[in-house]
Short mmCIF file of C-alpha atoms in Angstrom, two decimals:
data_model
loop_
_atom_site.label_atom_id
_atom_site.label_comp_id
_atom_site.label_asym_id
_atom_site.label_seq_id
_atom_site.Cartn_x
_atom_site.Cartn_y
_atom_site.Cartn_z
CA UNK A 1 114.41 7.59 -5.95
CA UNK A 2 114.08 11.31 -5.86
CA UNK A 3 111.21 13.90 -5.30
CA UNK A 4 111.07 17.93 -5.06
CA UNK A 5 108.72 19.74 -3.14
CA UNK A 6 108.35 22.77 -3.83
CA UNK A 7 105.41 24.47 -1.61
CA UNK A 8 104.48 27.22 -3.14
CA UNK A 9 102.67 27.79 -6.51
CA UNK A 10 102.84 30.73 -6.87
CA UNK A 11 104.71 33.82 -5.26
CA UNK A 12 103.19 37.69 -5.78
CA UNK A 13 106.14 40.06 -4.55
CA UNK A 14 106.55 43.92 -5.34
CA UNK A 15 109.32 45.00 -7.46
CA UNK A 16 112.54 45.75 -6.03
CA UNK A 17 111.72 43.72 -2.79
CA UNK A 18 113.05 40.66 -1.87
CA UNK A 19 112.13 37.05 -2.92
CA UNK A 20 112.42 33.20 -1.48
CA UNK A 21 111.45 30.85 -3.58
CA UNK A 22 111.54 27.59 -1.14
CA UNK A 23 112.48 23.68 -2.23
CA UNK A 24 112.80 20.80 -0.43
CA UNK A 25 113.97 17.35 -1.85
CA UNK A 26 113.77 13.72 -0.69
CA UNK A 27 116.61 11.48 -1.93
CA UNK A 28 118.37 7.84 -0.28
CA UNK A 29 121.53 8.99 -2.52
CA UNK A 30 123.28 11.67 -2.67
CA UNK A 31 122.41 14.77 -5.31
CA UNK A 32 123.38 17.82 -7.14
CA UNK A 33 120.76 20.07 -6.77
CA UNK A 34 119.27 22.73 -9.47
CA UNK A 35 117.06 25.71 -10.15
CA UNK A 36 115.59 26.37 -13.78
CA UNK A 37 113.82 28.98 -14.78
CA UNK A 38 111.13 29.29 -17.50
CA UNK A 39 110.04 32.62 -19.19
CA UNK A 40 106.83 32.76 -20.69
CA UNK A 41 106.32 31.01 -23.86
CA UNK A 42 110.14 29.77 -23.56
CA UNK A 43 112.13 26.51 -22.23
CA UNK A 44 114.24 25.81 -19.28
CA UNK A 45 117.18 28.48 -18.65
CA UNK A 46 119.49 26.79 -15.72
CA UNK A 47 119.67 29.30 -13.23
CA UNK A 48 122.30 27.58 -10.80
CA UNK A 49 123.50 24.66 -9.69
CA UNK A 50 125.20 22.71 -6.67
CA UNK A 51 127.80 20.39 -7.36
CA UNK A 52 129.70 20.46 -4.46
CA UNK A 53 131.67 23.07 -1.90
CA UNK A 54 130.58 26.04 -0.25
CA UNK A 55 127.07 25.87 0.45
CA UNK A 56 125.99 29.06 -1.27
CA UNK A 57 125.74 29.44 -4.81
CA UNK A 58 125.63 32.39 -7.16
CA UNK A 59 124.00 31.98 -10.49
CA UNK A 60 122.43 34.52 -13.51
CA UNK A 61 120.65 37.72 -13.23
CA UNK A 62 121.18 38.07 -9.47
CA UNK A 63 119.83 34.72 -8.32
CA UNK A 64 121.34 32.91 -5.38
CA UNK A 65 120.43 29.71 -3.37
CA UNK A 66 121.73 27.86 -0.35
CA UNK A 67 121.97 24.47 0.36
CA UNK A 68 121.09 22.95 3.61
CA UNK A 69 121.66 19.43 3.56
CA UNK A 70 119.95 19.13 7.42
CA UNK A 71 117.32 20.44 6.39
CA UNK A 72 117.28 18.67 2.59
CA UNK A 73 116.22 22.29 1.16
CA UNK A 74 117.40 24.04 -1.90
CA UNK A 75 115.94 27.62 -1.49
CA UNK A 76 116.39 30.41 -4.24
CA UNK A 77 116.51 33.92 -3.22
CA UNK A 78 117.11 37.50 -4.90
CA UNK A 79 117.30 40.97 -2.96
CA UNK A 80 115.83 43.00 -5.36
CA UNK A 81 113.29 41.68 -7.76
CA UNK A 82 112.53 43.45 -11.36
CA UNK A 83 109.30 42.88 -13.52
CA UNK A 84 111.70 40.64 -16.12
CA UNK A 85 111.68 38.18 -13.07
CA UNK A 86 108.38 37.35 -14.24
CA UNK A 87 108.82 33.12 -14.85
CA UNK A 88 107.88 29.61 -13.29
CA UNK A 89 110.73 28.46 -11.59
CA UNK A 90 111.57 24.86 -11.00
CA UNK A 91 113.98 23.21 -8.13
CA UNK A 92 115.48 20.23 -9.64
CA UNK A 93 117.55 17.40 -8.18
CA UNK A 94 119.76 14.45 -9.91
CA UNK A 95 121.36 11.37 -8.45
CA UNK A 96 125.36 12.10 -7.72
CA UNK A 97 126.63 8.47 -9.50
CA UNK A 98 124.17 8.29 -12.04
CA UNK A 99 123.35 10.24 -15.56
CA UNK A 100 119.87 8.98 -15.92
CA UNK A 101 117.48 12.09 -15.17
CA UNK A 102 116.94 15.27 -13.76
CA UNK A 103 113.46 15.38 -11.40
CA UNK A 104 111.73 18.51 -11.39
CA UNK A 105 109.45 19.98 -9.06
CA UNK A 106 106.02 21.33 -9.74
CA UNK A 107 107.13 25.00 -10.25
CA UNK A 108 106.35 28.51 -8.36
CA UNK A 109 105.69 30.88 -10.91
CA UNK A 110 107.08 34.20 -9.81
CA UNK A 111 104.29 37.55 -10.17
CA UNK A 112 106.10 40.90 -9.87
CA UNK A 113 103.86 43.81 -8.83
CA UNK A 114 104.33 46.68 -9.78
CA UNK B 1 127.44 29.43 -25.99
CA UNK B 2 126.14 25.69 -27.14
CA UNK B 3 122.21 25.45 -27.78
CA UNK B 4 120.27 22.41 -28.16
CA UNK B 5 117.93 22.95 -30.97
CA UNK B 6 114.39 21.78 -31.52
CA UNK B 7 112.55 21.67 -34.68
CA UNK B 8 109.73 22.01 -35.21
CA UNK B 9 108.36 24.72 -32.46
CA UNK B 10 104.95 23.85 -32.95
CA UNK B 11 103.13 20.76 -34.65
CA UNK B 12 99.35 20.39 -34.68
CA UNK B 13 98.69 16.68 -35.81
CA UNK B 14 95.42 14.82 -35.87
CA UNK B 15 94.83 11.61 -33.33
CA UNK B 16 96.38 8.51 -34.35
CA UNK B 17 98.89 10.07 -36.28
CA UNK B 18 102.42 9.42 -36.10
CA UNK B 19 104.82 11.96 -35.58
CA UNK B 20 108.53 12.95 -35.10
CA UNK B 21 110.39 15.31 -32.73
CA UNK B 22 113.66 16.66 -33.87
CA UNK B 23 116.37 17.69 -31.54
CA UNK B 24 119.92 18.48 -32.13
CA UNK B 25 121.96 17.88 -29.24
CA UNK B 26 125.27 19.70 -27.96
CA UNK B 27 127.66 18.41 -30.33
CA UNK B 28 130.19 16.82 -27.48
CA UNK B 29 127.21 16.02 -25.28
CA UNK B 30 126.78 12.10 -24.82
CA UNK B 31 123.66 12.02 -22.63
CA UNK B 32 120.39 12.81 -24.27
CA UNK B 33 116.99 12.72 -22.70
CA UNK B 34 113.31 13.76 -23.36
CA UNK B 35 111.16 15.22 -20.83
CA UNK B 36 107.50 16.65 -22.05
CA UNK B 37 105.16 19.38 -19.93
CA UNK B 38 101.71 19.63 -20.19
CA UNK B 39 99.76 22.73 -20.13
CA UNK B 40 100.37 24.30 -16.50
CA UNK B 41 101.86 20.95 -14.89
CA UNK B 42 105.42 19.67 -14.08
CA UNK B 43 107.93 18.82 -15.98
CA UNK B 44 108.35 15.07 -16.49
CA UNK B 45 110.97 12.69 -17.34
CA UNK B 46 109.91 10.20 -20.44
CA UNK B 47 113.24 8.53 -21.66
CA UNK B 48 117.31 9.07 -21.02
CA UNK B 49 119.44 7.51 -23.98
CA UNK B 50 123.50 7.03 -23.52
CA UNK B 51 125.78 4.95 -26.04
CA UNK B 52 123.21 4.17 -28.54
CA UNK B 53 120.37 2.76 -25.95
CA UNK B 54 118.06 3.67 -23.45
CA UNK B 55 119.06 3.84 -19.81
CA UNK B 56 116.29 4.39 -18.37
CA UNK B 57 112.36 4.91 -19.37
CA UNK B 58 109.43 6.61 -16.85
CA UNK B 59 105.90 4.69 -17.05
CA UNK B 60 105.02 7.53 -19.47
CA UNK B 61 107.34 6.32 -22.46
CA UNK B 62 105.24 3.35 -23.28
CA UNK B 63 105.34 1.21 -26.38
CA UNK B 64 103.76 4.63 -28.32
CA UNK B 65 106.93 6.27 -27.55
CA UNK B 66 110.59 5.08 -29.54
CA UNK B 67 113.92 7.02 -29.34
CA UNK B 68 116.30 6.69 -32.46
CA UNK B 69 119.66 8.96 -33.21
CA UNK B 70 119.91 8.35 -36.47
CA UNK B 71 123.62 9.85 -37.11
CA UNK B 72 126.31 11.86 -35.28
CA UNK B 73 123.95 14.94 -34.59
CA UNK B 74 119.90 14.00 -34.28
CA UNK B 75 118.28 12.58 -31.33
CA UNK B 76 114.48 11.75 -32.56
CA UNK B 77 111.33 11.40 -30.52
CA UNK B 78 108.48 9.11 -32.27
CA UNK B 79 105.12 9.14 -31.14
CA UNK B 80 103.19 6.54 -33.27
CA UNK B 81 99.69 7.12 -32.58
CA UNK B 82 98.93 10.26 -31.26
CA UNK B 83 96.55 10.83 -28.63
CA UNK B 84 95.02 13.83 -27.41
CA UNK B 85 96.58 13.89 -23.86
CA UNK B 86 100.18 13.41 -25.86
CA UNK B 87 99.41 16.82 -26.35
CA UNK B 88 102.22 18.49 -24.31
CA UNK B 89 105.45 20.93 -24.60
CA UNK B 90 108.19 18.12 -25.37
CA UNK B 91 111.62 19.35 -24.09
CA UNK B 92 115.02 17.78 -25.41
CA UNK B 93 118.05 17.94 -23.05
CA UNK B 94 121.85 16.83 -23.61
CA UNK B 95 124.64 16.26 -20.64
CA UNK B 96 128.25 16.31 -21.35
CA UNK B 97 131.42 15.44 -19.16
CA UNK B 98 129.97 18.43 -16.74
CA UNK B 99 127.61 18.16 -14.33
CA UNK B 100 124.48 19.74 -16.18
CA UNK B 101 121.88 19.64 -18.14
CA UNK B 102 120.86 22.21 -21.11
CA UNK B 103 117.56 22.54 -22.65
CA UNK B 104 115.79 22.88 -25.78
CA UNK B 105 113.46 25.49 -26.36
CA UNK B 106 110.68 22.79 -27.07
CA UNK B 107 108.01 21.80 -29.23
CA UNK B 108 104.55 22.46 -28.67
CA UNK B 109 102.69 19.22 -29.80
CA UNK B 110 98.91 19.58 -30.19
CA UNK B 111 96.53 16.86 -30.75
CA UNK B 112 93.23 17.78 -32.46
#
């Protein structure tokens, strides 16, 4: 079985600075790991995603993250974060040989100040 | 770019009413899954469906909750007898021969 843990709830940050969103999963298989991101009022937008190879991976609107399998954490970062940032974001993780289900984490819902 | 589409967006039903979730998968996509969300809480797995059965169920999806896909392009959720905490944003999702999973927008089911 899988969990995400994903610490924070929520994350205030100023606009234009820099954000880390943190994640940390638990799995006895191996996994492809995932962020999703939810605008207000709106469903799930994949972000990015890790399949396999290099160890940092680009996704939409700036959005990064870096898998440390030592460490089992998936964190998502951006240098430079604008008020349309505003979301909950969600780490996800899914079992490598099976098709079954995607397990979400609890969310950290991203507030931009201004 | 390929949407899954949900209808309706919003349903208000009374308790102990039965009702159904549409969802239009990715037409190529041959995984299908519900997951539901309620108000401020995590997103949660109920039911994955793959060559015309389940595969595999969460303790939520109990005998209140059936699956059906009628014909080439619907994927249905049925809830038989509503209750109020089945009130929830339900989320439809589809996988293909890729390694992902795309979203619905969702219905908002709420039980009065």
């Amino acid at each position: 079985a899988q969990s995400v843990t994903q610490l924070d709830s929520q994350v205030p940050v100023f606009e234009e600075a820099p954000v880390e969103l943190r994640c940390n999963y638990s799995s006895s298989v191996s996994v492809y790991l995932f962020w999703y991101v939810q605008y207000p009022n709106q469903g799930l937008q994949l972000l990015l995603k890790y399949l396999s190879g290099s160890t940092l991976v680009k996704g939409i609107n700036g959005f990064e993250a870096e898998f440390n399998k030592s460490q089992t954490s998936f964190h998502l970062r951006k240098p430079s974060v604008h008020i349309s940032d505003t979301a909950e974001y969600f780490c996800a993780v899914s079992d490598r040989a099976r098709r079954d289900k995607i397990i979400f984490g609890k969310g950290t819902r991203l507030h931009i100040l201004p | 770019e390929p949407e899954v589409t949900q209808t309706p967006s919003h349903q208000v039903t009374q308790m102990g009413q039965e009702v159904i979730l549409r969802c239009v998968p990715i037409s190529n996509h041959l995984y299908f899954y519900w997951y539901r969300q309620i108000l401020g809480q995590k997103v949660e797995f109920l039911v994955s469906f793959y060559n015309n059965e389940i595969s595999e169920k969460s303790e939520i999806f109990d005998d209140q909750f059936s699956v059906e896909r009628p014909d080439g392009s619907n994927f249905t959720l049925k809830i038989r007898s509503t209750k109020l905490e089945d009130s929830a944003m339900y989320f439809c999702a589809s996988s293909g021969e890729g390694i992902g999973y795309t979203f619905g927008s969702g219905t908002r089911l709420t039980v009065v």
